[in-house]
Short mmCIF file of C-alpha atoms and ligand atoms in Angstrom, two decimals:
data_model
loop_
_atom_site.label_atom_id
_atom_site.label_comp_id
_atom_site.label_asym_id
_atom_site.label_seq_id
_atom_site.Cartn_x
_atom_site.Cartn_y
_atom_site.Cartn_z
CA MET U 1 -5.74 -24.11 -19.17
CA PRO U 2 -5.00 -23.07 -15.50
CA THR U 3 -8.29 -21.65 -13.81
CA PHE U 4 -8.06 -18.16 -12.14
CA GLU U 5 -6.73 -19.64 -8.65
CA GLU U 6 -3.84 -21.82 -10.82
CA ALA U 7 -2.52 -18.84 -12.82
CA ARG U 8 -2.03 -16.71 -9.66
CA LYS U 9 -0.38 -19.21 -8.12
CA ILE U 10 1.98 -19.81 -11.06
CA ILE U 11 2.88 -16.03 -10.91
CA LEU U 12 3.23 -15.75 -7.21
CA ASP U 13 5.58 -18.75 -6.76
CA SER U 14 7.95 -17.89 -9.56
CA VAL U 15 8.36 -14.43 -8.65
CA VAL U 16 10.80 -13.51 -5.40
CA SER U 17 11.77 -10.07 -4.01
CA LEU U 18 14.13 -7.71 -5.30
CA GLY U 19 17.37 -6.62 -3.57
CA VAL U 20 17.57 -4.01 -0.84
CA GLU U 21 18.67 -0.51 -0.57
CA LYS U 22 19.02 2.43 1.74
CA VAL U 23 16.75 5.30 0.43
CA GLU U 24 16.42 8.95 2.54
CA ILE U 25 13.48 8.31 4.89
CA LEU U 26 10.82 10.14 3.52
CA SER U 27 11.64 8.11 0.16
CA ALA U 28 10.66 5.18 2.46
CA VAL U 29 6.93 6.07 2.81
CA GLY U 30 4.49 2.95 0.99
CA ARG U 31 7.72 0.51 0.94
CA VAL U 32 9.08 -2.01 2.51
CA LEU U 33 11.79 -2.78 5.56
CA ALA U 34 14.20 -5.16 4.34
CA GLU U 35 16.02 -5.22 7.55
CA ASP U 36 14.79 -5.48 11.22
CA ILE U 37 14.76 -2.55 13.04
CA SER U 38 15.32 -2.54 17.03
CA ALA U 39 15.46 0.76 19.65
CA PRO U 40 18.46 2.45 20.16
CA TRP U 41 17.21 4.30 22.90
CA ASP U 42 14.32 4.10 25.32
CA MET U 43 11.36 6.11 24.44
CA PRO U 44 10.52 8.10 25.83
CA LEU U 45 14.11 9.05 26.28
CA TRP U 46 13.68 10.16 30.44
CA ASP U 47 11.03 10.67 32.45
CA ASN U 48 8.57 13.59 31.25
CA THR U 49 5.82 15.22 31.93
CA ALA U 50 2.42 14.79 29.89
CA MET U 51 0.83 18.16 30.94
CA ASP U 52 1.79 21.31 32.00
CA GLY U 53 1.24 21.91 35.20
CA TYR U 54 3.42 21.86 38.57
CA ALA U 55 6.07 19.01 39.31
CA LEU U 56 5.90 18.70 42.99
CA HIS U 57 5.94 15.81 46.19
CA ALA U 58 3.01 13.90 45.86
CA ALA U 59 3.99 12.99 49.44
CA ASP U 60 3.42 16.92 50.20
CA CYS U 61 -0.31 16.70 48.51
CA PRO U 62 -2.76 14.40 50.60
CA GLU U 63 -5.61 16.94 50.31
CA THR U 64 -5.93 20.60 49.07
CA VAL U 65 -2.43 22.67 49.95
CA THR U 66 -0.60 25.28 48.81
CA LEU U 67 3.28 25.45 47.98
CA LYS U 68 5.73 27.59 47.31
CA LEU U 69 6.78 28.38 43.86
CA ALA U 70 10.41 27.22 42.85
CA GLY U 71 11.07 27.43 39.29
CA PHE U 72 9.81 27.46 35.83
CA LEU U 73 10.69 24.60 33.42
CA PRO U 74 9.84 24.45 29.68
CA ALA U 75 9.84 21.70 27.00
CA GLY U 76 13.42 21.98 25.92
CA ASP U 77 15.58 22.80 29.14
CA HIS U 78 16.42 20.12 32.27
CA MET U 79 16.92 20.92 35.78
CA THR U 80 19.55 19.49 38.07
CA ALA U 81 18.57 21.10 41.33
CA GLU U 82 16.16 18.77 43.47
CA VAL U 83 12.50 19.90 43.75
CA GLU U 84 12.46 20.70 47.69
CA ARG U 85 9.76 19.30 50.16
CA GLY U 86 6.76 21.68 49.99
CA THR U 87 7.70 23.17 46.74
CA ALA U 88 6.67 23.28 43.39
CA VAL U 89 8.23 23.59 39.79
CA LYS U 90 5.86 24.77 37.07
CA ILE U 91 6.78 22.63 34.16
CA MET U 92 5.60 22.68 30.35
CA THR U 93 4.31 19.12 28.55
CA GLY U 94 7.37 17.24 27.39
CA ALA U 95 9.93 18.75 29.72
CA PRO U 96 11.85 15.90 31.71
CA ILE U 97 10.75 15.77 35.86
CA PRO U 98 13.24 17.86 37.69
CA PRO U 99 14.86 15.36 40.70
CA GLY U 100 12.82 14.68 43.61
CA ALA U 101 9.72 15.37 42.12
CA ASP U 102 7.35 12.40 41.33
CA ALA U 103 4.28 13.41 40.17
CA ILE U 104 2.52 16.28 37.85
CA VAL U 105 -0.63 18.18 38.84
CA PRO U 106 -2.09 19.76 35.88
CA TYR U 107 -2.59 23.65 35.71
CA GLU U 108 -6.67 22.60 35.42
CA GLU U 109 -6.38 21.29 39.03
CA THR U 110 -4.40 24.31 40.47
CA GLU U 111 -4.39 27.72 41.20
CA GLU U 112 -1.50 30.21 40.92
CA LYS U 113 -1.47 33.34 43.15
CA ASP U 114 1.98 35.51 43.42
CA ASP U 115 4.77 33.11 44.27
CA HIS U 116 2.68 30.13 45.35
CA VAL U 117 0.33 27.43 43.87
CA CYS U 118 -2.78 26.17 45.23
CA ILE U 119 -3.13 22.18 44.40
CA LYS U 120 -6.62 21.10 44.53
CA VAL U 121 -6.57 17.66 44.24
CA ALA U 122 -4.73 14.97 45.99
CA VAL U 123 -1.78 13.61 43.98
CA LYS U 124 -0.33 10.20 43.74
CA PRO U 125 3.21 9.51 42.94
CA GLY U 126 3.84 8.79 38.98
CA ASP U 127 0.32 11.11 38.17
CA HIS U 128 0.62 12.35 34.72
CA ILE U 129 4.30 11.17 34.05
CA ARG U 130 5.38 9.70 31.08
CA PHE U 131 8.40 7.17 31.93
CA LYS U 132 11.33 5.84 30.33
CA GLY U 133 11.34 3.18 28.06
CA GLU U 134 7.55 2.53 29.15
CA ASP U 135 6.79 2.71 25.31
CA VAL U 136 9.63 1.33 23.88
CA LYS U 137 12.60 -0.17 25.83
CA THR U 138 16.46 0.12 24.34
CA GLY U 139 17.05 -3.25 22.24
CA GLU U 140 13.12 -3.78 21.61
CA MET U 141 12.61 -5.33 17.73
CA VAL U 142 9.34 -3.27 17.07
CA LEU U 143 10.15 -3.02 13.17
CA PRO U 144 10.70 -6.45 11.71
CA ALA U 145 11.68 -6.84 7.89
CA GLY U 146 8.52 -7.06 5.93
CA THR U 147 6.70 -4.11 7.64
CA LEU U 148 5.13 -1.65 5.27
CA LEU U 149 6.39 1.68 6.13
CA ARG U 150 3.35 4.19 6.82
CA PRO U 151 3.30 7.28 8.19
CA SER U 152 3.38 5.64 11.93
CA GLU U 153 6.64 3.43 11.34
CA ILE U 154 8.17 6.39 9.72
CA SER U 155 7.33 8.40 12.79
CA MET U 156 8.99 5.59 14.81
CA LEU U 157 12.03 5.21 12.72
CA ALA U 158 12.37 9.40 12.78
CA SER U 159 12.52 8.82 16.39
CA PHE U 160 15.24 6.44 16.39
CA GLY U 161 17.04 9.29 14.56
CA LYS U 162 17.03 7.40 11.19
CA VAL U 163 18.01 8.98 8.01
CA PHE U 164 18.16 6.48 5.64
CA VAL U 165 16.23 3.14 5.86
CA PRO U 166 16.93 -0.14 4.23
CA VAL U 167 13.98 -0.92 1.59
CA HIS U 168 13.33 -3.42 -0.99
CA ARG U 169 13.95 -1.90 -4.26
CA ARG U 170 10.98 -0.55 -6.29
CA VAL U 171 10.52 -2.83 -9.31
CA ARG U 172 11.21 -1.08 -12.62
CA VAL U 173 8.17 -2.44 -15.34
CA ALA U 174 8.96 -2.13 -18.86
CA ILE U 175 5.28 -1.79 -20.69
CA LEU U 176 5.06 -2.16 -24.01
CA SER U 177 1.78 -1.56 -26.29
CA THR U 178 1.57 -3.53 -29.32
CA GLY U 179 -1.04 -2.62 -32.46
CA ASP U 180 -0.69 -1.01 -35.91
CA GLU U 181 -4.10 0.85 -34.76
CA LEU U 182 -2.16 2.59 -32.40
CA LEU U 183 -1.27 6.06 -32.03
CA GLU U 184 0.30 8.05 -29.24
CA PRO U 185 -1.78 10.57 -26.88
CA GLY U 186 -1.36 14.02 -28.99
CA GLU U 187 -1.22 12.47 -32.36
CA ALA U 188 -3.96 13.86 -34.70
CA LEU U 189 -6.95 10.87 -35.00
CA VAL U 190 -7.24 9.32 -38.51
CA PRO U 191 -9.80 6.76 -39.37
CA GLY U 192 -9.02 3.22 -38.48
CA LYS U 193 -6.34 4.56 -35.88
CA ILE U 194 -7.08 4.82 -32.07
CA ILE U 195 -5.15 5.88 -29.07
CA ASN U 196 -2.88 3.82 -26.92
CA SER U 197 -4.44 4.40 -23.77
CA ASN U 198 -3.27 1.17 -22.13
CA SER U 199 0.43 2.52 -22.09
CA LEU U 200 -0.49 4.91 -19.48
CA ALA U 201 -3.21 3.17 -17.63
CA LEU U 202 -0.67 0.49 -17.07
CA ALA U 203 1.90 2.84 -16.05
CA ALA U 204 -0.63 4.35 -13.77
CA ALA U 205 -1.39 1.41 -12.34
CA VAL U 206 2.46 0.56 -11.88
CA LYS U 207 2.84 3.50 -10.18
CA GLN U 208 0.08 3.09 -7.50
CA ALA U 209 1.76 -0.35 -6.57
CA GLY U 210 4.79 1.69 -6.01
CA GLY U 211 6.94 0.28 -9.19
CA ILE U 212 8.85 1.97 -11.73
CA PRO U 213 7.09 2.28 -15.36
CA VAL U 214 9.50 2.43 -18.34
CA MET U 215 7.49 3.29 -21.29
CA LEU U 216 8.57 1.27 -24.62
CA GLY U 217 6.16 2.86 -26.52
CA ILE U 218 4.38 0.87 -29.50
CA ALA U 219 5.73 -2.14 -31.09
CA ARG U 220 3.90 -2.66 -34.42
CA ASP U 221 1.77 -5.93 -35.63
CA ASN U 222 5.36 -7.43 -37.07
CA ARG U 223 8.10 -9.62 -35.95
CA GLU U 224 10.94 -7.21 -36.70
CA SER U 225 9.37 -4.27 -34.36
CA LEU U 226 8.06 -6.78 -32.12
CA ARG U 227 11.52 -8.25 -31.57
CA GLU U 228 13.60 -4.92 -30.82
CA LYS U 229 10.79 -3.69 -28.58
CA LEU U 230 10.80 -6.93 -26.23
CA ILE U 231 14.67 -7.03 -26.58
CA GLU U 232 14.47 -3.09 -24.46
CA GLY U 233 12.14 -4.21 -22.32
CA LEU U 234 13.69 -7.56 -21.39
CA MET U 235 16.11 -5.33 -19.57
CA ALA U 236 13.67 -4.25 -16.89
CA ASP U 237 12.59 -6.23 -13.77
CA VAL U 238 9.66 -7.19 -15.39
CA LEU U 239 8.37 -6.61 -18.72
CA ILE U 240 4.14 -6.16 -19.41
CA THR U 241 2.97 -6.20 -23.22
CA SER U 242 -0.79 -5.13 -23.82
CA ALA U 243 -2.60 -6.87 -26.78
CA GLY U 244 -1.21 -8.94 -29.80
CA VAL U 245 -1.33 -12.28 -27.59
CA SER U 246 -5.01 -14.12 -28.75
CA ALA U 247 -5.20 -15.82 -31.78
CA GLY U 248 -5.60 -13.37 -34.21
CA ASP U 249 -3.53 -13.31 -37.69
CA CYS U 250 -1.59 -10.37 -36.50
CA ASP U 251 -0.79 -11.71 -32.68
CA TYR U 252 2.83 -12.29 -32.92
CA VAL U 253 3.59 -11.23 -29.18
CA ARG U 254 3.94 -15.06 -28.07
CA ASP U 255 5.98 -16.24 -31.23
CA VAL U 256 8.68 -13.46 -30.66
CA LEU U 257 8.76 -13.51 -26.52
CA SER U 258 9.60 -17.78 -27.28
CA GLU U 259 12.15 -16.72 -30.13
CA LEU U 260 13.76 -14.65 -27.37
CA MET U 261 13.80 -17.26 -24.97
CA VAL U 262 10.88 -16.16 -22.67
CA ILE U 263 9.44 -19.80 -21.43
CA GLN U 264 5.67 -19.54 -21.05
CA ALA U 265 4.09 -20.84 -17.97
CA PHE U 266 0.64 -20.50 -19.15
CA TRP U 267 -1.36 -18.79 -22.00
CA LYS U 268 -4.87 -18.46 -21.46
CA VAL U 269 -6.90 -18.39 -17.99
CA ASP U 270 -10.53 -19.61 -17.29
CA ILE U 271 -11.45 -15.88 -16.67
CA LYS U 272 -13.77 -13.74 -18.17
CA PRO U 273 -12.18 -10.95 -19.13
CA GLY U 274 -8.68 -11.79 -19.52
CA ARG U 275 -8.86 -15.11 -21.29
CA PRO U 276 -5.98 -14.71 -23.87
CA THR U 277 -3.60 -13.62 -20.88
CA ALA U 278 0.11 -15.15 -21.24
CA PHE U 279 3.17 -15.25 -18.72
CA GLY U 280 6.32 -16.70 -19.15
CA LEU U 281 9.90 -16.32 -17.48
CA ARG U 282 13.51 -15.62 -18.86
CA ASP U 283 15.79 -16.68 -16.21
CA GLY U 284 13.51 -15.89 -13.72
CA LYS U 285 12.42 -12.59 -15.34
CA PRO U 286 8.45 -12.35 -15.22
CA VAL U 287 6.55 -11.18 -18.38
CA PHE U 288 3.07 -10.56 -18.67
CA SER U 289 1.30 -10.59 -22.11
CA LEU U 290 -1.83 -8.85 -21.17
CA PRO U 291 -4.90 -8.40 -23.50
CA GLY U 292 -5.25 -5.47 -25.43
CA ASN U 293 -8.99 -4.25 -24.76
CA PRO U 294 -8.46 -1.63 -21.87
CA VAL U 295 -10.93 -2.78 -19.28
CA SER U 296 -9.12 -6.47 -19.80
CA SER U 297 -5.70 -5.43 -19.60
CA LEU U 298 -6.49 -3.40 -16.47
CA LEU U 299 -8.27 -6.02 -14.51
CA THR U 300 -5.68 -8.47 -15.50
CA PHE U 301 -3.23 -6.23 -14.24
CA GLU U 302 -5.08 -5.84 -11.13
CA GLU U 303 -5.70 -9.43 -10.51
CA PHE U 304 -2.16 -10.79 -12.07
CA VAL U 305 0.56 -8.39 -12.39
CA ARG U 306 0.02 -6.07 -8.74
CA PRO U 307 0.17 -8.88 -6.75
CA ALA U 308 3.51 -10.10 -8.25
CA LEU U 309 4.97 -6.46 -8.28
CA LEU U 310 4.12 -6.23 -4.76
CA LYS U 311 5.77 -9.61 -3.65
CA MET U 312 9.17 -8.69 -5.58
CA MET U 313 8.88 -5.05 -3.68
CA GLY U 314 8.56 -7.57 -0.15
CA HIS U 315 5.19 -6.87 0.74
CA PRO U 316 3.53 -8.79 3.52
CA ARG U 317 -0.08 -8.55 1.98
CA VAL U 318 -0.28 -8.82 -1.64
CA LEU U 319 -3.95 -9.14 -2.38
CA ARG U 320 -6.44 -6.61 -2.27
CA PRO U 321 -8.70 -7.01 1.09
CA MET U 322 -11.53 -9.41 -0.14
CA VAL U 323 -15.09 -8.91 1.50
CA LYS U 324 -18.61 -10.82 1.36
CA ALA U 325 -21.01 -8.33 -0.14
CA THR U 326 -24.95 -8.55 -1.01
CA LEU U 327 -26.08 -8.07 -4.60
CA LYS U 328 -28.57 -5.13 -4.86
CA GLU U 329 -29.64 -6.55 -8.27
CA GLY U 330 -29.41 -9.43 -10.51
CA ILE U 331 -26.06 -10.21 -12.60
CA ARG U 332 -26.34 -12.31 -15.88
CA LYS U 333 -23.12 -15.09 -15.84
CA LYS U 334 -22.70 -18.11 -17.51
CA THR U 335 -20.72 -20.88 -16.07
CA GLY U 336 -17.81 -22.12 -17.15
CA ARG U 337 -15.13 -19.20 -16.28
CA VAL U 338 -14.53 -16.95 -13.13
CA ASN U 339 -15.79 -13.58 -14.04
CA PHE U 340 -14.49 -10.02 -12.85
CA ILE U 341 -17.79 -7.97 -12.51
CA ARG U 342 -17.04 -4.16 -11.95
CA VAL U 343 -19.41 -3.54 -9.43
CA ALA U 344 -20.04 -0.12 -7.05
CA VAL U 345 -19.77 -0.79 -3.61
CA GLU U 346 -21.84 0.87 -0.97
CA GLN U 347 -21.61 0.26 3.13
CA GLU U 348 -24.95 0.48 5.05
CA ASN U 349 -25.35 -0.85 8.56
CA GLY U 350 -21.91 -1.89 8.36
CA GLU U 351 -22.56 -4.08 5.75
CA PHE U 352 -21.27 -4.23 1.80
CA PHE U 353 -23.96 -4.20 -0.87
CA VAL U 354 -22.99 -3.97 -4.67
CA LYS U 355 -24.33 -3.76 -7.87
CA SER U 356 -22.71 -4.31 -11.59
CA ALA U 357 -21.03 -0.58 -12.08
CA GLY U 358 -22.50 -0.55 -15.45
CA LYS U 359 -22.01 -2.56 -19.13
CA GLN U 360 -19.75 -5.31 -18.41
CA ASP U 361 -18.31 -5.77 -21.88
CA THR U 362 -14.94 -5.50 -22.14
CA GLY U 363 -15.06 -2.53 -24.99
CA PHE U 364 -16.76 0.15 -22.23
CA LEU U 365 -13.86 2.13 -20.36
CA LYS U 366 -16.29 4.19 -18.25
CA THR U 367 -17.61 1.05 -16.01
CA LEU U 368 -14.29 1.02 -14.45
CA LEU U 369 -15.03 4.68 -13.94
CA LEU U 370 -17.85 3.63 -11.62
CA ALA U 371 -16.20 1.01 -10.16
CA ASP U 372 -14.80 0.61 -6.81
CA GLY U 373 -14.66 -3.13 -6.29
CA ILE U 374 -14.62 -6.60 -8.79
CA ALA U 375 -16.39 -9.05 -7.74
CA VAL U 376 -14.91 -12.52 -8.51
CA ILE U 377 -17.74 -14.91 -9.23
CA PRO U 378 -16.41 -18.66 -9.52
CA VAL U 379 -16.58 -20.88 -12.25
CA GLY U 380 -19.77 -23.08 -11.75
CA GLN U 381 -22.00 -19.86 -10.97
CA GLY U 382 -24.47 -19.01 -12.95
CA ASP U 383 -27.00 -16.13 -13.08
CA LEU U 384 -27.08 -14.26 -9.47
CA LYS U 385 -30.21 -12.66 -7.98
CA ALA U 386 -30.41 -9.93 -5.77
CA GLY U 387 -29.58 -10.39 -2.40
CA ASP U 388 -26.83 -13.24 -3.27
CA ARG U 389 -23.55 -13.02 -1.51
CA VAL U 390 -20.35 -12.52 -3.39
CA ASP U 391 -16.58 -11.97 -2.41
CA VAL U 392 -15.36 -8.70 -3.69
CA HIS U 393 -12.17 -6.93 -4.20
CA LEU U 394 -12.01 -3.65 -2.83
CA LEU U 395 -10.32 -1.45 -5.20
CA ASN U 396 -10.21 1.63 -3.26
P1 AMP K 1 -5.91 -7.37 -29.57
O1 AMP K 1 -5.75 -8.40 -28.15
O2 AMP K 1 -4.58 -6.93 -30.18
O3 AMP K 1 -6.84 -7.85 -30.31
O4 AMP K 1 -6.55 -5.88 -29.15
C1 AMP K 1 -7.88 -6.03 -28.48
C2 AMP K 1 -8.42 -4.77 -28.66
O5 AMP K 1 -7.85 -3.75 -27.96
C3 AMP K 1 -8.98 -3.85 -29.76
O6 AMP K 1 -10.01 -3.48 -29.76
C4 AMP K 1 -7.62 -3.43 -29.77
O7 AMP K 1 -7.43 -2.00 -30.92
C5 AMP K 1 -7.60 -2.35 -28.43
N1 AMP K 1 -6.27 -2.50 -27.81
C6 AMP K 1 -5.30 -2.96 -28.41
N2 AMP K 1 -3.90 -2.26 -27.91
C7 AMP K 1 -4.81 -1.12 -27.21
C8 AMP K 1 -4.24 0.00 -26.52
N3 AMP K 1 -2.73 0.33 -26.09
N4 AMP K 1 -4.89 1.10 -26.04
C9 AMP K 1 -6.16 0.65 -26.64
N5 AMP K 1 -7.08 -0.09 -27.09
C10 AMP K 1 -5.93 -1.08 -27.16
MG1 MG K 2 -3.83 -6.35 -32.06
#
């Protein structure tokens, strides 16, 4: 049985990034750039004013002086005539510096009267000018392949005039719930049956990770039903199943996967919850068999599937930020397995503090609602007391 770290390494070592596609720029946000992007031109494009004010010759203004007004230059316009010595051109933020002028004096330091302006400060060449290429130079490689595209990267790409952007493809993830007890949301409840919440929970998690869920519905606890659905699921980039993977009498998922040539890399991991998790590959295509308990399936998705999906979509960082936090209260823990404790995280004076988000039984979904972190407690660790330090994956 692999340890938690070994299991995650097996998974991450066996997945590779998907192909590349060009998408319309706004669809690229949250995705990962697949090619290096260099600046096609200087930014700013030309010298321009950083302030509303007056363009003039700095040498005319060693101290308070009055200059003749020689024009008005709003943003969007430009001037070809030289600004003559002893004159000033009124200019709006972003407008190109007119020829001859070498400084800007902001409104706040002037007083305009009739067709003259009084400059009330000493001026130096370059004052309040944003120079051509000062931000980015033509040919400068500012966005390397592998960059996560946030609004700031979109801003840069837009200012380069990009309409389409090369990004890693979104992963298509087939999601199959298994179990004779399952009804779909909306169906009438009957004794013995429960609602299939895992399919939607996992689909939501896939979406949040940037993937595309492919809903396969429910397979019943028999080989024929499983076979039909699993064949369909193997057409996606990734297949996730939930339940039917323990050692129960009706747990056929692993058997049928193996009949379908999915080579099992591991079954059972030294973790709690999520011990029955299995992972396999069919011609390099990853197949995750997650346990059926709603909490276990979401936690194993979080710790195993999400990093794999992110790697497949080219993300440079696939793990959530891990922080050290101080326990506010004791937590019971047996040695022997890594425990994922759902915790509520607080920050006080820049330090993280955590306490259990509720009952840690995998049957209790409510605990996950209150959790904003997963404390990852090592195998050898026993009971923890208030004040102990733990590693926490921040979820939000
Ligand atoms: P299993 O792994 O098949 O033994 O299922 C473990 C537990 O998870 C059982 O209590 C199941 O009823 C429950 N379960 C299985 N699949 C789902 C599902 N899709 N949605 C919600 N609960 C489920
Ligand atoms: Mg079952």
